Amino acid sequence: MFPNIHKKDYRVLDLIRQREIQDSMTHIILQKLHVTESLILRLGLEKELNGHSGCVNCLEWNETGQILASASDDKDIILWDPFRYEKKLVLHSGHRGNIFSVKFMPKSSDSILVSGAADCRIRVHDLTLSEPIFTCKCHKQRIKRIATVPSIPFLFWSAGEDGLFLQYDIRTPHVCRSNDRSVLVNLVYHMGRYAEGKCIAVNPRKPELVAIGANDAYIRMYDRRMIKLSQVPPSPSIHDNSDWANISTYRAGKGDPDDNIPLGSAQYFIAGHLRSRDGNKSITSTYLTFSDDGNELLVNMGGEQIYLFDINDPNRSKIFFDSSWKYSESIEWEQRFDKYGKQSDISDAEDFVIRNVKILPSHIEELKCQANESFERQKYSSAINLYNKAISLCPTAAVLFANRAAAYMKRVWDGDIYAALRDCKTTLLLDPEHVKAHFRLARCLFDLNRSIEADKVLKNFQQKFPEYASNSACRALKMDIKEAIDAGKDITQTKQTFFPVSEYEQEWRRNTIDYKMRFCGHCNTTTDIKEANFFGNNGQYIVAGSDDGSFFIWDRNTTNIVRVLRGDERIVNCLQPHPSICLLATSGIDPVIRLWSPWPEDGSVNEREIQNLDDAASANQIRMNSDPFELMLMNMGYRFPVSQHEFSDEDGEDQHDQPITQALNCRPS
């Protein structure tokens, strides 16, 4: 008898087996297999797959989701039947180093695999043959990622730590170090001699667009139709890597010798505050991926947070710090919607003001009150989460953005001050007379070491609101700004020493696009292969692993953490959602693959669930900014405050009865 699938005490893998038995029930079953909030809240460990003897560095589903490929430090590739928990094949890859990436070639009946490893080799394996189709040794440093795209079954791409991004066509013979032209991008020519390639992805809807990540904060996207493939530059033996930083530097930072990459073929993205950061913290793109519709790019930034970029409408958010402070030109409004749920097409500043919701609906007002209470109790992450939810439901209320800005300024996680600046600018678009937003904007600029702009904004504030010009907080900030300018601490005045970059690189960096959304809570500092992926048929969730052995699930709409689960004894690196059902494969330092699917609603306790999401996120923020000694103490149970502002008495919420003089008291304790 076919079991009653309308009962809730099922597991996803059972449903898949049922579908194999009776195809007529496919439609009903698929309706139950969507990644919904209910399924996410019941996600638990389904099975551990044992077979590797080293860290599992990469996972890959085939197109149908019937096979899962894994590769490891043990240099083996294993193909799994994920529904029977069985090995289908163990492939001894022939690599002499840790395997970092494995991909199925599209439309190859799952018989052709491509792998890249620490031995600087790429191998193409035909599973029907005993030997690889070919082995490429064009890279001179470790290969970190391979990329394919479903619509092009004969091309694949690689990213190497030698700064090279190569394109391969399996229809044609490949001969290493010949006149063969396979270099799509040589970052050394533009970034300088220490450029390293870390990740690469191809847009599934627009396969002409290729995005790459490197050992800096910039995300680069190219239209490969405009690029002329070039030769691999000459180099010494692949076994002589010790002097790689001192070789092949005759063109480093001087641009392509034959103008292989035209100026108009590239678009750069970056989180605004990272554009002019100091050099004390290493930032690296560890993973990037396009959304299924091809409109968004998700990036896991090593040493920082996870960012979502909109690749369309490049004129939307190029301006980070506009010295003229024309607010209507310097904020993106793509995700703002009018009361009818239609996308707003706002071109005039007055239109923004008209759309400002001054009287909040009752359910939004309740969320705001709860957020204000969390703020007063110094639960800033909780307050931000509530404001996030309120803004997602009512995205044109100035008071919500103003309040969230205050919470960001108190929490002070990486990127929070810049997020507060963005919120202040949004507030002023909706309500140009918002006093506290004007003042906080100056405060944010000062905290971001933009003292000259902060001075302009503060003077504008004093002229616009003369009744507050003599306020103690205003006078204190004015004094701090003057001292910073006199000391030459403004980031626009400070001459920073960088390695020379090409003229094209300078122009590309001048026209970067800011992020659309930000996801915080995980820690990404220890490994450079940590992934972040969309989860769900509409990408409604974001998943990523963390250095604390957990993996995080965020609601894409609100950016709030939904769940945290323990996925590894040490570090979770890889998370690959099944292509069509609510099933997630994860791996990390442990030599096992873990499969996660919704548990039945039978009251079972999930021992792998982290209960206090805010504490987990706060601990990771500390971990991400700790030195090794502090990290050791933290692992022993010691707790450090998130920042010097954690218990300071800065400006509070926009309560209706709160005096403005109290709100302007922003001087740190």
XYZ file of C-alpha atoms in Angstrom:
669
model
C 0.000 0.000 0.000
C 1.159 3.508 -0.783
C 1.444 5.336 2.547
C -0.714 8.330 3.347
C 1.480 11.210 2.266
C -0.836 13.793 3.792
C 0.429 12.940 7.238
C 3.200 15.202 8.532
C 5.323 12.424 10.013
C 7.357 11.880 6.874
C 10.940 12.434 5.846
C 12.081 13.880 2.564
C 14.084 10.814 1.627
C 11.028 8.611 2.171
C 9.078 10.805 -0.220
C 11.765 10.450 -2.852
C 11.581 6.678 -2.567
C 7.787 6.908 -2.881
C 8.126 8.961 -6.041
C 10.310 6.257 -7.537
C 7.561 3.714 -6.757
C 4.570 5.638 -8.086
C 5.119 8.423 -10.625
C 1.446 9.428 -10.565
C 1.964 10.927 -7.125
C 4.894 13.098 -8.227
C 2.952 16.357 -8.361
C 1.505 15.944 -4.861
C 4.872 14.949 -3.456
C 6.724 17.826 -5.098
C 4.280 20.247 -3.523
C 5.383 18.925 -0.144
C 9.070 19.068 -1.024
C 9.377 22.840 -1.408
C 11.743 24.463 1.073
C 9.250 26.095 3.408
C 9.643 27.700 6.804
C 8.104 24.626 8.414
C 10.638 22.326 6.762
C 13.540 24.618 7.680
C 12.462 24.628 11.326
C 12.436 20.812 11.320
C 15.760 20.387 9.512
C 17.913 17.802 11.254
C 20.689 15.315 10.639
C 19.460 12.536 8.347
C 22.632 10.500 7.825
C 26.420 10.582 7.975
C 28.259 9.233 4.938
C 31.602 7.691 5.868
C 34.228 6.872 3.291
C 36.917 9.552 3.239
C 39.997 9.587 5.447
C 40.622 13.354 5.292
C 38.804 16.678 5.289
C 36.006 16.775 2.714
C 36.709 19.969 0.765
C 34.003 19.928 -1.893
C 30.559 18.539 -2.629
C 28.620 18.526 -5.892
C 25.180 17.229 -6.881
C 24.575 15.988 -10.386
C 21.827 17.682 -12.402
C 19.058 15.337 -11.256
C 20.190 15.133 -7.652
C 20.511 11.344 -7.779
C 24.294 11.407 -7.257
C 26.437 13.335 -4.797
C 30.163 13.715 -5.523
C 32.672 14.453 -2.776
C 36.430 15.013 -2.792
C 38.909 15.196 0.026
C 42.406 15.689 1.350
C 42.767 11.931 0.822
C 42.848 12.698 -2.949
C 39.856 10.433 -3.641
C 36.583 11.323 -5.325
C 33.537 9.379 -4.150
C 30.185 9.193 -5.911
C 27.321 8.509 -3.525
C 23.763 7.306 -3.779
C 22.413 9.773 -1.183
C 19.101 7.972 -0.756
C 20.557 4.537 -0.045
C 23.593 6.026 1.721
C 25.871 3.892 -0.456
C 29.045 4.471 -2.420
C 28.526 4.115 -6.144
C 32.188 4.631 -7.038
C 35.502 5.458 -5.388
C 37.792 7.179 -7.864
C 41.503 7.439 -7.082
C 41.975 10.797 -8.762
C 45.701 10.708 -9.427
C 46.127 14.101 -7.758
C 49.159 14.572 -5.530
C 47.560 17.227 -3.358
C 44.321 17.986 -1.568
C 41.353 18.204 -3.924
C 39.524 21.526 -3.566
C 36.927 21.332 -6.329
C 35.018 18.719 -8.301
C 32.315 19.257 -10.951
C 30.143 17.144 -13.213
C 30.374 18.189 -16.839
C 26.835 19.107 -17.969
C 24.918 16.706 -20.196
C 27.645 14.072 -19.947
C 25.358 11.435 -18.399
C 27.378 12.023 -15.224
C 30.303 10.142 -16.755
C 32.735 13.066 -16.961
C 34.117 14.786 -13.863
C 36.577 17.673 -13.547
C 38.735 18.100 -10.467
C 41.255 20.696 -9.308
C 43.738 20.309 -6.482
C 46.667 21.618 -4.472
C 49.082 19.905 -6.873
C 48.241 22.696 -9.377
C 46.682 20.143 -11.718
C 43.292 19.909 -13.355
C 42.141 16.438 -14.291
C 39.203 15.505 -16.504
C 37.958 12.025 -15.676
C 35.854 9.887 -17.996
C 34.413 7.310 -15.617
C 34.136 4.795 -18.447
C 37.916 4.891 -18.918
C 40.737 3.952 -16.614
C 42.813 7.097 -17.265
C 41.913 10.829 -17.292
C 40.999 12.396 -20.629
C 43.661 14.997 -19.978
C 45.682 16.540 -17.188
C 46.334 20.273 -17.288
C 49.337 21.795 -15.551
C 48.995 25.378 -16.774
C 48.451 26.721 -13.254
C 51.515 27.335 -11.091
C 49.735 27.500 -7.754
C 46.879 25.652 -6.070
C 43.594 25.379 -7.947
C 40.758 26.444 -5.668
C 37.619 26.243 -7.826
C 36.212 24.731 -10.992
C 33.085 26.209 -12.615
C 30.617 24.814 -15.138
C 27.271 26.030 -16.475
C 24.361 23.740 -17.455
C 23.694 25.369 -20.826
C 27.238 24.846 -22.139
C 28.275 21.185 -21.902
C 31.737 21.590 -23.406
C 33.285 24.477 -21.402
C 34.610 24.710 -17.870
C 36.681 27.253 -15.978
C 39.285 27.223 -13.206
C 40.524 29.654 -10.548
C 44.116 29.358 -9.344
C 46.174 31.032 -6.667
C 48.613 32.128 -9.359
C 46.053 34.781 -10.293
C 44.997 32.953 -13.451
C 41.426 32.138 -14.454
C 41.416 29.687 -17.346
C 38.765 28.550 -19.804
C 38.788 25.051 -21.284
C 36.942 23.548 -24.222
C 36.880 19.747 -24.033
C 36.049 19.543 -27.755
C 39.568 20.654 -28.670
C 42.974 19.241 -27.708
C 44.727 21.021 -24.859
C 48.510 21.274 -24.705
C 49.974 22.979 -21.642
C 52.492 25.799 -22.096
C 52.087 25.982 -25.840
C 50.505 28.611 -28.048
C 47.164 27.400 -26.734
C 45.089 30.391 -25.601
C 43.164 29.516 -22.466
C 43.623 32.482 -20.098
C 40.367 34.337 -19.548
C 41.710 36.683 -16.845
C 45.227 37.214 -15.538
C 44.768 39.178 -12.320
C 48.510 39.662 -11.877
C 48.457 42.020 -14.861
C 45.903 44.215 -13.120
C 46.116 43.621 -9.342
C 49.858 43.153 -9.055
C 52.277 40.381 -8.288
C 50.499 38.994 -5.217
C 47.120 38.433 -6.853
C 45.489 35.091 -6.028
C 42.387 33.578 -7.554
C 40.052 32.026 -4.990
C 36.682 31.316 -6.599
C 34.760 31.517 -9.858
C 31.125 31.152 -10.951
C 29.219 31.410 -14.244
C 25.766 32.971 -14.520
C 23.255 30.155 -15.229
C 20.890 32.457 -17.173
C 23.507 34.600 -18.868
C 26.498 32.291 -19.301
C 28.509 35.064 -20.909
C 28.897 36.563 -17.410
C 31.694 35.136 -15.272
C 32.292 36.294 -11.682
C 35.578 35.788 -9.869
C 36.838 36.304 -6.326
C 40.402 36.963 -5.246
C 42.476 37.761 -2.170
C 40.959 41.216 -1.806
C 37.547 42.752 -1.160
C 36.570 43.297 -4.802
C 34.231 40.991 -6.707
C 34.846 41.064 -10.452
C 32.359 40.161 -13.149
C 33.306 39.921 -16.830
C 31.433 39.579 -20.083
C 33.592 36.880 -21.628
C 32.205 37.619 -25.104
C 34.303 40.788 -25.066
C 37.494 39.127 -23.821
C 40.240 37.839 -26.063
C 41.714 34.659 -24.585
C 45.466 34.898 -24.050
C 48.392 32.567 -23.500
C 49.577 31.319 -20.138
C 52.600 33.471 -19.196
C 55.995 31.745 -19.024
C 57.121 30.425 -15.660
C 59.605 28.000 -14.070
C 58.874 24.389 -13.263
C 55.627 23.658 -11.474
C 57.637 22.101 -8.647
C 59.503 25.362 -8.018
C 56.816 27.419 -6.324
C 58.869 29.010 -3.550
C 59.720 32.060 -5.626
C 56.382 32.516 -7.318
C 56.025 35.996 -5.798
C 59.242 37.075 -7.545
C 58.661 35.659 -11.038
C 56.623 36.720 -14.031
C 56.363 40.245 -12.626
C 57.406 42.169 -15.699
C 53.748 42.904 -16.416
C 52.456 42.915 -12.831
C 50.068 45.795 -12.366
C 50.747 47.145 -15.855
C 47.685 45.790 -17.616
C 47.174 43.217 -20.368
C 49.911 43.482 -22.978
C 47.416 43.111 -25.840
C 44.406 44.774 -24.205
C 42.763 41.369 -23.863
C 40.142 42.658 -21.424
C 38.459 45.826 -22.759
C 37.514 48.501 -20.259
C 33.798 47.977 -20.792
C 33.865 44.223 -20.262
C 34.130 44.274 -16.456
C 31.955 45.355 -13.549
C 33.261 45.394 -9.986
C 31.305 44.996 -6.748
C 32.310 45.706 -3.161
C 30.774 46.354 0.250
C 31.180 50.115 0.580
C 33.100 50.190 3.847
C 35.689 47.747 2.494
C 36.590 50.028 -0.385
C 38.804 52.248 1.738
C 39.512 50.021 4.717
C 42.853 49.910 6.495
C 45.290 47.123 5.743
C 45.204 45.520 9.178
C 42.731 42.799 8.260
C 42.955 40.258 5.489
C 39.865 40.092 3.269
C 39.374 37.271 0.765
C 36.446 36.065 -1.302
C 36.118 32.397 -0.380
C 33.043 31.577 -2.489
C 30.550 33.181 -4.821
C 27.486 31.972 -6.684
C 24.743 33.409 -8.870
C 21.066 33.069 -8.023
C 19.012 30.715 -10.183
C 17.448 33.646 -12.045
C 20.904 35.092 -12.713
C 20.096 38.501 -11.215
C 22.008 38.306 -7.950
C 25.472 37.358 -6.794
C 26.070 35.925 -3.320
C 29.571 36.249 -1.859
C 31.130 34.789 1.287
C 33.816 37.264 2.303
C 36.651 35.763 4.330
C 37.351 37.906 7.397
C 33.993 39.657 6.968
C 30.307 39.004 6.348
C 28.208 37.522 3.515
C 26.983 39.959 0.862
C 24.309 39.865 -1.812
C 24.826 42.037 -4.908
C 22.351 42.936 -7.624
C 24.188 42.606 -10.940
C 21.619 44.680 -12.858
C 21.193 48.445 -13.083
C 24.844 49.402 -12.531
C 23.964 53.072 -11.967
C 21.977 52.285 -8.851
C 24.523 52.197 -6.057
C 27.962 53.225 -7.230
C 28.261 56.149 -4.843
C 29.504 55.339 -1.349
C 30.602 58.705 -0.013
C 29.245 61.647 -1.990
C 30.984 64.852 -0.913
C 28.054 66.946 -2.149
C 25.630 64.821 -0.094
C 22.827 64.723 -2.611
C 21.066 61.946 -0.786
C 18.726 61.107 -3.662
C 21.710 60.087 -5.794
C 23.489 57.872 -3.333
C 21.216 55.084 -2.174
C 19.688 52.101 -3.903
C 15.954 51.589 -3.775
C 15.550 48.397 -5.734
C 13.925 46.534 -2.863
C 11.502 49.297 -1.826
C 7.870 48.619 -2.691
C 4.745 50.735 -2.580
C 1.624 49.837 -0.600
C 0.271 47.796 -3.520
C 3.344 45.554 -3.552
C 4.594 46.854 -6.883
C 8.180 47.885 -7.391
C 8.550 51.608 -6.929
C 9.957 53.650 -9.793
C 11.151 56.691 -7.918
C 13.113 59.355 -9.754
C 12.282 62.490 -7.781
C 13.181 63.253 -4.181
C 9.609 64.405 -3.474
C 8.335 60.963 -4.396
C 10.418 59.462 -1.612
C 8.913 61.833 0.926
C 5.374 61.079 -0.271
C 5.959 57.375 0.318
C 7.143 57.838 3.892
C 4.809 55.925 6.209
C 4.409 58.150 9.259
C 1.636 56.225 11.003
C 2.664 52.592 11.180
C 0.116 49.776 10.874
C -0.611 48.203 14.247
C 1.409 45.037 13.642
C 4.412 47.097 12.479
C 4.078 49.422 15.458
C 4.126 46.373 17.726
C 7.361 45.140 16.138
C 8.870 48.602 16.539
C 7.922 48.709 20.224
C 9.456 45.292 20.801
C 12.626 46.421 19.030
C 12.765 49.591 21.144
C 12.469 47.487 24.289
C 15.322 45.217 23.142
C 17.416 48.301 22.465
C 16.787 49.633 25.967
C 17.861 46.270 27.386
C 21.065 46.527 25.304
C 19.998 43.549 23.189
C 21.084 45.241 19.981
C 21.095 42.188 17.719
C 17.589 41.346 18.848
C 16.509 44.926 18.160
C 18.063 44.821 14.688
C 16.291 41.553 13.909
C 12.940 43.074 14.856
C 13.608 46.206 12.807
C 14.625 43.966 9.884
C 11.304 42.175 10.076
C 9.374 45.431 10.327
C 11.228 46.951 7.361
C 10.586 43.867 5.248
C 6.860 44.405 5.855
C 6.876 48.200 5.687
C 9.891 49.276 3.599
C 9.139 53.016 3.372
C 8.940 54.104 7.011
C 11.722 56.516 7.923
C 11.422 55.832 11.646
C 12.329 52.160 11.188
C 15.528 52.927 9.294
C 16.470 55.639 11.776
C 15.974 53.297 14.709
C 17.897 50.471 13.070
C 20.776 52.865 12.395
C 20.958 53.615 16.126
C 21.053 49.893 16.905
C 23.825 49.297 14.375
C 25.858 52.120 15.921
C 25.563 50.484 19.314
C 26.328 46.915 18.205
C 29.393 47.793 16.096
C 29.965 44.492 14.327
C 32.048 44.482 11.149
C 30.254 46.703 8.648
C 27.635 47.924 11.136
C 28.696 51.574 11.025
C 28.493 51.583 7.245
C 25.094 49.848 7.437
C 24.005 52.597 9.839
C 25.223 55.215 7.369
C 23.124 53.606 4.634
C 20.110 53.618 6.934
C 20.651 57.275 7.795
C 20.718 58.187 4.117
C 17.551 56.174 3.509
C 15.895 57.925 6.454
C 16.738 61.314 4.983
C 15.349 60.335 1.608
C 12.025 59.582 3.257
C 12.156 62.351 5.842
C 14.638 65.166 5.034
C 13.789 66.883 8.337
C 14.765 63.925 10.511
C 17.079 65.561 13.040
C 18.736 62.504 14.519
C 19.420 60.957 11.098
C 21.349 64.088 10.091
C 23.433 63.951 13.238
C 23.993 60.198 13.113
C 25.126 60.518 9.529
C 27.924 62.829 10.630
C 28.769 60.437 13.455
C 28.960 57.461 11.093
C 31.221 59.309 8.693
C 33.541 60.247 11.525
C 33.646 56.659 12.776
C 34.465 55.539 9.216
C 37.427 57.954 9.180
C 35.693 60.232 6.673
C 36.291 63.319 8.800
C 36.121 65.876 5.979
C 32.714 64.628 4.859
C 31.617 64.374 8.491
C 32.570 68.018 8.958
C 30.467 69.047 5.949
C 27.469 67.096 7.162
C 27.784 68.451 10.709
C 27.990 72.045 9.457
C 24.920 71.366 7.312
C 23.206 69.974 10.406
C 24.035 73.070 12.459
C 22.729 75.377 9.740
C 19.576 73.357 9.200
C 18.854 72.897 12.909
C 20.463 75.880 14.700
C 18.576 75.112 17.912
C 20.810 72.031 18.357
C 24.106 73.619 17.280
C 25.162 74.224 20.892
C 24.125 70.777 22.112
C 26.900 69.078 24.091
C 26.938 66.035 21.787
C 27.150 68.253 18.729
C 30.003 70.307 20.204
C 31.861 67.146 21.226
C 31.586 65.631 17.767
C 32.707 68.893 16.180
C 35.794 68.873 18.391
C 36.561 65.225 17.556
C 36.240 65.913 13.838
C 38.538 68.943 14.030
C 41.179 66.958 15.924
C 41.010 64.153 13.351
C 41.362 66.544 10.414
C 44.246 68.408 12.069
C 45.977 65.093 12.757
C 45.538 64.011 9.124
C 43.444 60.988 10.086
C 40.908 61.432 7.333
C 41.032 58.443 5.022
C 40.687 60.677 1.947
C 43.863 62.544 2.962
C 45.937 59.622 4.192
C 48.355 58.379 1.571
C 48.183 54.620 1.733
C 50.853 52.453 0.173
C 49.504 49.863 -2.238
C 51.083 47.723 -4.870
C 50.680 49.325 -8.276
C 47.557 48.366 -10.189
C 46.745 48.892 -13.844
C 44.928 51.966 -15.152
C 41.978 49.783 -16.078
C 41.926 48.321 -12.580
C 41.809 51.815 -11.108
C 38.870 52.714 -13.342
C 37.016 49.487 -12.538
C 37.482 50.140 -8.828
C 36.169 53.678 -9.176
C 32.895 52.330 -10.557
C 32.137 49.605 -8.036
C 28.586 48.673 -7.054
C 27.585 48.445 -3.402
C 25.856 45.500 -1.779
C 22.124 44.968 -1.661
C 21.888 42.827 1.492
C 24.201 41.635 4.246
C 24.081 38.428 6.310
C 25.903 38.317 9.655
C 26.541 35.734 12.342
C 28.992 33.184 11.000
C 32.791 33.302 11.246
C 34.985 32.881 8.177
C 38.668 33.327 8.955
C 40.350 29.928 9.262
C 39.767 28.379 5.820
C 39.519 29.926 2.358
C 37.057 27.437 0.857
C 34.045 28.339 2.971
C 30.866 28.410 0.886
C 27.566 30.311 0.993
C 24.585 29.224 -1.068
C 20.960 29.944 -1.835
C 18.589 27.360 -0.371
C 15.061 26.876 -1.669
C 13.310 26.867 -5.015
C 13.289 30.678 -4.975
C 16.499 31.139 -3.029
C 14.452 32.232 -0.030
C 17.135 31.141 2.434
C 20.909 31.622 2.634
C 23.180 28.950 4.146
C 26.850 29.082 5.136
C 29.269 27.279 7.420
C 31.332 28.726 10.222
C 34.623 28.333 12.066
C 32.743 27.345 15.219
C 31.629 24.057 13.630
C 28.085 25.285 12.976
C 26.192 26.246 9.867
C 23.781 29.153 9.693
C 20.478 29.566 7.871
C 19.257 33.101 7.171
C 15.907 34.326 5.898
C 16.808 36.056 2.659
C 14.022 38.625 2.939
C 14.734 39.904 6.451
C 18.444 38.809 6.622
C 17.677 37.377 10.091
C 19.171 34.103 11.304
C 16.528 31.380 11.268
C 18.511 28.427 12.614
C 22.010 27.378 13.633
C 22.962 23.697 13.592
C 26.133 21.916 14.643
C 27.561 20.472 11.426
C 31.179 19.583 12.273
C 33.428 19.094 15.253
C 35.581 22.004 14.095
C 34.663 23.860 10.870
C 31.885 23.626 8.300
C 33.176 24.576 4.846
C 30.781 23.152 2.251
C 26.997 23.383 1.980
C 25.332 22.176 -1.195
C 21.524 22.155 -1.383
C 19.871 19.406 -3.403
C 18.685 20.792 -6.769
C 14.995 20.074 -6.219
C 14.106 19.014 -2.661
C 14.636 20.084 0.938
C 17.890 18.198 1.405
C 21.244 19.708 2.300
C 24.715 18.141 2.150
C 27.468 19.582 4.357
C 31.118 18.813 5.046
C 34.167 20.291 6.701
C 37.175 19.229 8.701
C 35.564 15.933 9.747
C 36.093 13.120 7.183
C 32.331 12.631 6.771
C 29.496 14.078 4.709
C 26.306 14.927 6.559
C 22.850 14.928 4.992
C 20.176 17.165 6.503
C 16.433 16.851 5.883
C 13.224 17.748 7.782
C 12.485 15.599 10.785
C 8.951 14.379 11.564
C 6.897 16.429 13.983
C 7.102 13.854 16.755
C 8.641 15.981 19.490
C 12.173 14.673 18.974
C 14.903 16.853 20.473
C 17.509 17.970 17.966
C 20.751 17.862 19.916
C 22.602 19.560 17.070
C 20.496 22.713 17.236
C 22.041 25.839 18.740
C 19.339 27.460 20.849
C 20.595 31.004 21.444
C 21.106 32.433 17.971
C 22.181 35.903 19.141
C 24.860 34.496 21.448
C 26.200 32.243 18.688
C 26.396 35.166 16.269
C 28.009 37.467 18.850
C 30.608 34.845 19.736
C 31.477 34.462 16.066
C 31.894 38.205 15.681
C 34.402 38.125 18.536
C 36.092 35.077 17.028
C 36.418 36.819 13.665
C 38.276 39.737 15.253
C 40.327 37.882 17.852
C 44.028 37.274 17.846
C 45.145 33.641 18.304
C 45.652 34.047 22.070
C 42.187 35.524 22.593
C 40.735 32.772 20.425
C 42.401 30.142 22.600
C 40.915 31.736 25.731
C 37.540 31.964 24.057
C 37.600 28.266 23.233
C 38.320 27.669 26.928
C 35.122 29.502 27.845
C 36.239 33.084 28.451
C 33.970 35.818 27.103
C 35.060 39.184 25.699
C 32.767 42.166 25.018
C 31.981 42.646 21.356
C 33.402 46.157 21.397
C 34.211 49.066 23.649
C 30.743 50.417 22.856
C 28.886 47.328 24.040
C 27.709 48.977 27.262
C 28.128 52.616 26.276
C 25.358 55.182 26.586
C 24.902 56.400 23.030
C 21.782 57.637 21.299
C 18.600 55.658 21.848
C 15.466 54.947 19.913
C 13.073 57.332 18.247
C 10.563 57.123 21.069
C 7.741 59.624 20.709
C 8.430 61.080 24.166
C 12.230 61.050 24.095
C 13.970 64.445 24.255
C 16.095 65.158 21.206
C 18.987 66.380 23.368
C 19.263 62.908 24.873
C 19.199 61.338 21.413
C 22.086 63.544 20.301
C 24.308 62.444 23.166
C 26.412 60.178 20.954
C 29.843 60.552 22.506
C 31.285 57.069 23.264
C 31.938 56.221 26.862
